[in-house]
CSV table of C-alpha atoms in Angstrom, one decimal:
chain,number,residue,atom,x,y,z
A,30,MET,CA,-17.3,-10.1,8.5
A,31,THR,CA,-16.6,-12.1,5.7
A,32,THR,CA,-13.7,-14.8,5.3
A,33,ALA,CA,-11.1,-12.5,3.7
A,34,ALA,CA,-11.9,-9.2,6.4
A,35,THR,CA,-11.0,-11.7,9.2
A,36,ALA,CA,-7.8,-12.7,7.5
A,37,GLU,CA,-7.4,-8.4,7.2
A,38,HIS,CA,-8.1,-8.1,11.1
A,39,ASP,CA,-6.2,-10.8,12.1
A,40,ASP,CA,-2.9,-9.6,10.2
A,41,ALA,CA,-3.4,-6.3,11.3
A,42,VAL,CA,-3.9,-7.4,15.0
A,43,ILE,CA,-0.9,-9.9,14.6
A,44,ARG,CA,1.4,-7.1,13.5
A,45,ALA,CA,-0.2,-4.3,15.6
A,46,ALA,CA,0.5,-7.0,19.2
A,47,ARG,CA,4.1,-7.2,17.6
A,48,GLU,CA,5.3,-4.2,17.9
A,49,VAL,CA,3.8,-2.7,21.0
A,50,PHE,CA,4.4,-6.0,23.2
A,51,ALA,CA,8.0,-5.7,22.0
A,52,GLU,CA,8.5,-2.1,23.1
A,53,GLN,CA,6.5,-2.6,26.2
A,54,GLY,CA,6.2,-5.8,27.2
A,55,MET,CA,3.5,-7.8,28.5
A,56,SER,CA,2.3,-4.9,31.0
A,57,ALA,CA,0.9,-3.0,27.1
A,58,PRO,CA,-2.6,-2.7,27.9
A,59,MET,CA,-5.3,-4.2,25.2
A,60,ALA,CA,-6.4,-0.6,23.9
A,61,GLU,CA,-2.9,0.1,22.9
A,62,VAL,CA,-3.2,-3.0,20.5
A,63,ALA,CA,-6.3,-1.9,19.3
A,64,LYS,CA,-5.1,1.8,18.2
A,65,ARG,CA,-2.3,0.5,16.1
A,66,ALA,CA,-4.5,-2.2,14.5
A,67,GLY,CA,-7.3,0.0,14.1
A,68,VAL,CA,-10.0,-2.3,15.7
A,69,GLY,CA,-12.0,-2.5,18.9
A,70,VAL,CA,-10.5,-3.9,21.6
A,71,ALA,CA,-14.2,-5.8,22.0
A,72,SER,CA,-13.1,-7.3,18.6
A,73,ILE,CA,-9.5,-8.2,20.1
A,74,TYR,CA,-10.8,-10.3,22.9
A,75,ARG,CA,-13.2,-11.9,21.3
A,76,ARG,CA,-11.1,-13.0,19.1
A,77,TYR,CA,-7.4,-13.3,21.2
A,78,PRO,CA,-9.3,-13.5,25.4
A,79,SER,CA,-5.6,-12.4,27.0
A,80,LYS,CA,-2.9,-11.3,26.1
A,81,ALA,CA,-0.2,-14.1,26.6
A,82,GLU,CA,-2.3,-16.2,23.7
A,83,LEU,CA,-2.7,-13.0,21.3
A,84,VAL,CA,1.3,-13.4,22.2
A,85,GLU,CA,1.7,-17.0,21.0
A,86,GLN,CA,-0.3,-16.1,18.1
A,87,VAL,CA,2.1,-13.6,17.0
A,88,ARG,CA,5.4,-16.7,16.9
A,89,ILE,CA,2.7,-18.7,15.1
A,90,ALA,CA,2.5,-16.2,12.8
A,91,GLY,CA,5.9,-16.1,12.2
A,92,PHE,CA,6.6,-19.8,12.4
A,93,ARG,CA,4.7,-19.7,9.1
A,94,LEU,CA,6.2,-17.3,7.4
A,95,VAL,CA,9.6,-18.8,8.4
A,96,ILE,CA,8.1,-22.5,7.1
A,97,ALA,CA,6.8,-20.4,3.9
A,98,GLU,CA,10.8,-18.5,2.9
A,99,ALA,CA,12.1,-21.5,3.7
A,100,GLN,CA,10.3,-23.7,1.1
A,101,ALA,CA,10.4,-21.0,-1.6
A,102,ALA,CA,14.4,-20.7,-0.9
A,103,ARG,CA,14.8,-24.3,-1.7
A,104,ALA,CA,12.3,-24.3,-4.7
A,105,GLU,CA,13.6,-21.7,-6.2
A,106,GLU,CA,17.4,-21.1,-6.1
A,107,SER,CA,19.8,-24.2,-7.3
A,108,ASP,CA,22.7,-23.0,-5.0
A,109,PRO,CA,22.3,-24.3,-2.0
A,110,TRP,CA,24.2,-21.0,-0.1
A,111,ARG,CA,21.8,-18.8,-2.4
A,112,ALA,CA,18.9,-19.9,-1.2
A,113,LEU,CA,20.6,-19.9,2.8
A,114,SER,CA,21.1,-16.7,2.1
A,115,ARG,CA,18.5,-15.5,0.1
A,116,PHE,CA,15.9,-17.6,3.1
A,117,MET,CA,18.2,-15.2,5.5
A,118,HIS,CA,17.4,-11.8,4.4
A,119,ARG,CA,13.5,-12.3,3.1
A,120,CYS,CA,13.6,-13.4,6.8
A,121,LEU,CA,14.7,-10.1,8.2
A,122,ARG,CA,14.0,-7.9,5.4
A,123,GLU,CA,11.7,-4.4,5.8
A,124,GLY,CA,8.4,-5.2,7.8
A,125,SER,CA,8.8,-8.9,8.2
A,126,GLY,CA,9.1,-8.9,12.4
A,127,ILE,CA,10.8,-11.9,12.2
A,128,GLY,CA,13.2,-12.8,15.5
A,129,THR,CA,11.5,-9.5,17.3
A,130,VAL,CA,11.8,-10.0,20.0
A,131,LEU,CA,9.0,-10.8,22.5
A,132,PRO,CA,8.6,-10.5,26.3
A,133,PRO,CA,8.7,-14.2,28.0
A,134,LEU,CA,4.9,-15.5,28.9
A,135,GLU,CA,4.3,-16.8,32.6
A,136,LYS,CA,6.3,-20.4,33.3
A,137,HIS,CA,3.2,-21.7,33.2
A,138,HIS,CA,1.3,-20.5,30.2
A,139,ALA,CA,0.6,-24.5,27.6
A,140,PHE,CA,1.4,-23.8,24.5
A,141,SER,CA,-0.8,-25.1,21.9
A,142,ALA,CA,-0.7,-28.5,19.8
A,143,GLU,CA,-0.8,-25.6,16.4
A,144,PHE,CA,2.3,-24.2,18.0
A,145,ARG,CA,4.2,-27.2,18.5
A,146,ILE,CA,3.8,-28.7,15.1
A,147,LEU,CA,5.2,-25.2,13.7
A,148,GLN,CA,7.9,-24.9,15.8
A,149,GLN,CA,8.5,-28.8,14.6
A,150,GLN,CA,8.5,-27.8,11.3
A,151,VAL,CA,11.0,-24.0,11.4
A,152,ALA,CA,13.5,-27.0,13.0
A,153,GLU,CA,12.8,-29.4,9.8
A,154,VAL,CA,13.2,-26.7,6.5
A,155,ILE,CA,16.1,-24.1,8.8
A,156,GLU,CA,17.8,-27.8,9.1
A,157,ALA,CA,17.6,-28.5,5.5
A,158,LEU,CA,18.8,-25.6,4.7
A,159,VAL,CA,22.1,-25.6,6.5
A,160,GLU,CA,22.6,-29.3,6.1
A,161,ASP,CA,22.6,-28.5,2.2
A,162,ALA,CA,24.5,-25.8,2.5
A,163,LYS,CA,27.4,-27.9,4.7
A,164,LEU,CA,26.9,-30.6,2.1
A,165,ALA,CA,28.3,-28.6,-1.5
A,166,GLY,CA,30.9,-27.4,0.9
A,167,GLU,CA,29.8,-23.7,0.9
A,168,LEU,CA,28.6,-23.1,5.1
A,169,ARG,CA,31.5,-23.7,7.7
A,170,ALA,CA,30.4,-27.7,9.3
A,171,ASP,CA,30.7,-26.0,12.9
A,172,ILE,CA,27.7,-24.0,12.4
A,173,ASP,CA,24.7,-25.3,13.0
A,174,TRP,CA,20.3,-24.9,12.5
A,175,THR,CA,19.6,-23.6,15.7
A,176,ASP,CA,22.3,-21.1,15.4
A,177,VAL,CA,20.2,-19.4,12.3
A,178,LEU,CA,17.7,-19.1,14.1
A,179,LEU,CA,19.0,-17.0,17.1
A,180,LEU,CA,20.9,-14.7,14.9
A,181,PHE,CA,17.7,-13.5,13.9
A,182,LYS,CA,17.7,-12.2,17.6
A,183,HIS,CA,20.6,-11.1,17.4
A,184,LEU,CA,20.0,-9.2,13.9
A,185,ASN,CA,16.8,-7.6,15.1
A,186,PRO,CA,17.5,-5.4,18.5
A,187,THR,CA,15.1,-2.9,19.3
A,188,LEU,CA,16.2,0.8,18.2
A,189,PRO,CA,15.1,4.2,18.1
A,190,THR,CA,14.5,4.4,14.6
A,191,GLY,CA,11.8,4.0,12.2
A,192,GLU,CA,11.6,0.1,10.5
A,193,HIS,CA,12.9,1.0,6.9
A,194,ARG,CA,16.3,2.1,8.7
A,195,ARG,CA,15.9,-1.0,10.8
A,196,ALA,CA,16.0,-3.1,8.0
A,197,GLU,CA,19.0,-1.3,6.3
A,198,LEU,CA,20.1,-2.4,9.1
A,199,ARG,CA,19.3,-6.0,9.6
A,200,ALA,CA,20.4,-6.8,5.9
A,201,ARG,CA,24.0,-4.2,6.9
A,202,TYR,CA,24.9,-6.7,9.4
A,203,LEU,CA,23.5,-9.6,8.1
A,204,GLY,CA,26.1,-9.9,5.1
A,205,LEU,CA,28.7,-9.5,7.2
A,206,VAL,CA,27.4,-12.1,9.1
A,207,LEU,CA,27.0,-14.8,6.0
A,208,GLU,CA,30.6,-14.0,5.6
A,209,GLY,CA,31.7,-15.5,8.8
A,210,MET,CA,29.3,-18.7,8.2
A,211,ARG,CA,31.4,-19.1,5.0
A,212,SER,CA,33.1,-22.6,5.1
A,213,GLU,CA,36.7,-20.9,5.5
A,214,GLY,CA,36.0,-19.1,8.4
A,215,SER,CA,37.9,-19.7,11.7
A,216,ALA,CA,36.8,-22.4,14.6
A,217,LEU,CA,34.0,-20.8,16.7
A,218,ARG,CA,34.0,-20.4,19.8
A,219,GLY,CA,31.8,-23.1,22.1
A,220,PRO,CA,29.2,-25.0,21.0
A,221,ALA,CA,26.2,-24.4,19.4
A,222,PRO,CA,22.4,-24.8,21.4
A,223,ASP,CA,21.5,-28.0,21.1
A,224,THR,CA,17.9,-29.1,20.4
A,225,ALA,CA,16.4,-29.0,23.9
A,226,GLU,CA,17.9,-25.4,24.9
A,227,TRP,CA,17.0,-24.1,21.0
A,228,ARG,CA,13.4,-25.2,22.4
A,229,ALA,CA,12.9,-23.6,25.5
A,230,LEU,CA,14.6,-19.9,24.4
A,231,CYS,CA,12.4,-20.7,21.7
A,232,ASP,CA,9.9,-20.9,24.5
A,233,ASN,CA,10.1,-17.3,26.1
A,234,VAL,CA,9.3,-18.6,29.1
A,235,GLU,CA,10.6,-17.2,32.5
A,236,PRO,CA,12.2,-19.2,34.6
């Protein structure tokens, strides 16, 4: 298999796994993932020996997309508020998969070094976007970068409709949320998640 074909195969499996595990949980058979990806079950197991490893790779793919979108927004938008708004809209666009709620992994699951490195990079690039918008006086002072990440999950619930319509609804409600994030908003109730709490929520491990 060529490098391009391998990448295409991996992308198809990751997309299918994200959909299947979000819909059916960890009890979903790998055969269902293979069917949606249009590949053989054996080829998935050769690449991902366990469901937990596949779920981790789904999340790693999500991390990479978040980082790319944050970097592009900062590079291409001179206005900090527009950069933050663009970033959030792009991450919730049709087919992105960002914010998809995946099933929790078992408590003893050991995340890879790649996962941890990308997890930290996600925190750093989003914090930069948030701090830029605060310094510009456009984002309310009581918003933290951890709030942005959790909003992706709140704005992307499982709904009994197609992805196109879900994306329309995400965009609609993100518009409402962004208005509430403006600097003139009234004080929010309760504190933002701290770094340790965000990491625990991000790890999504069974208690």
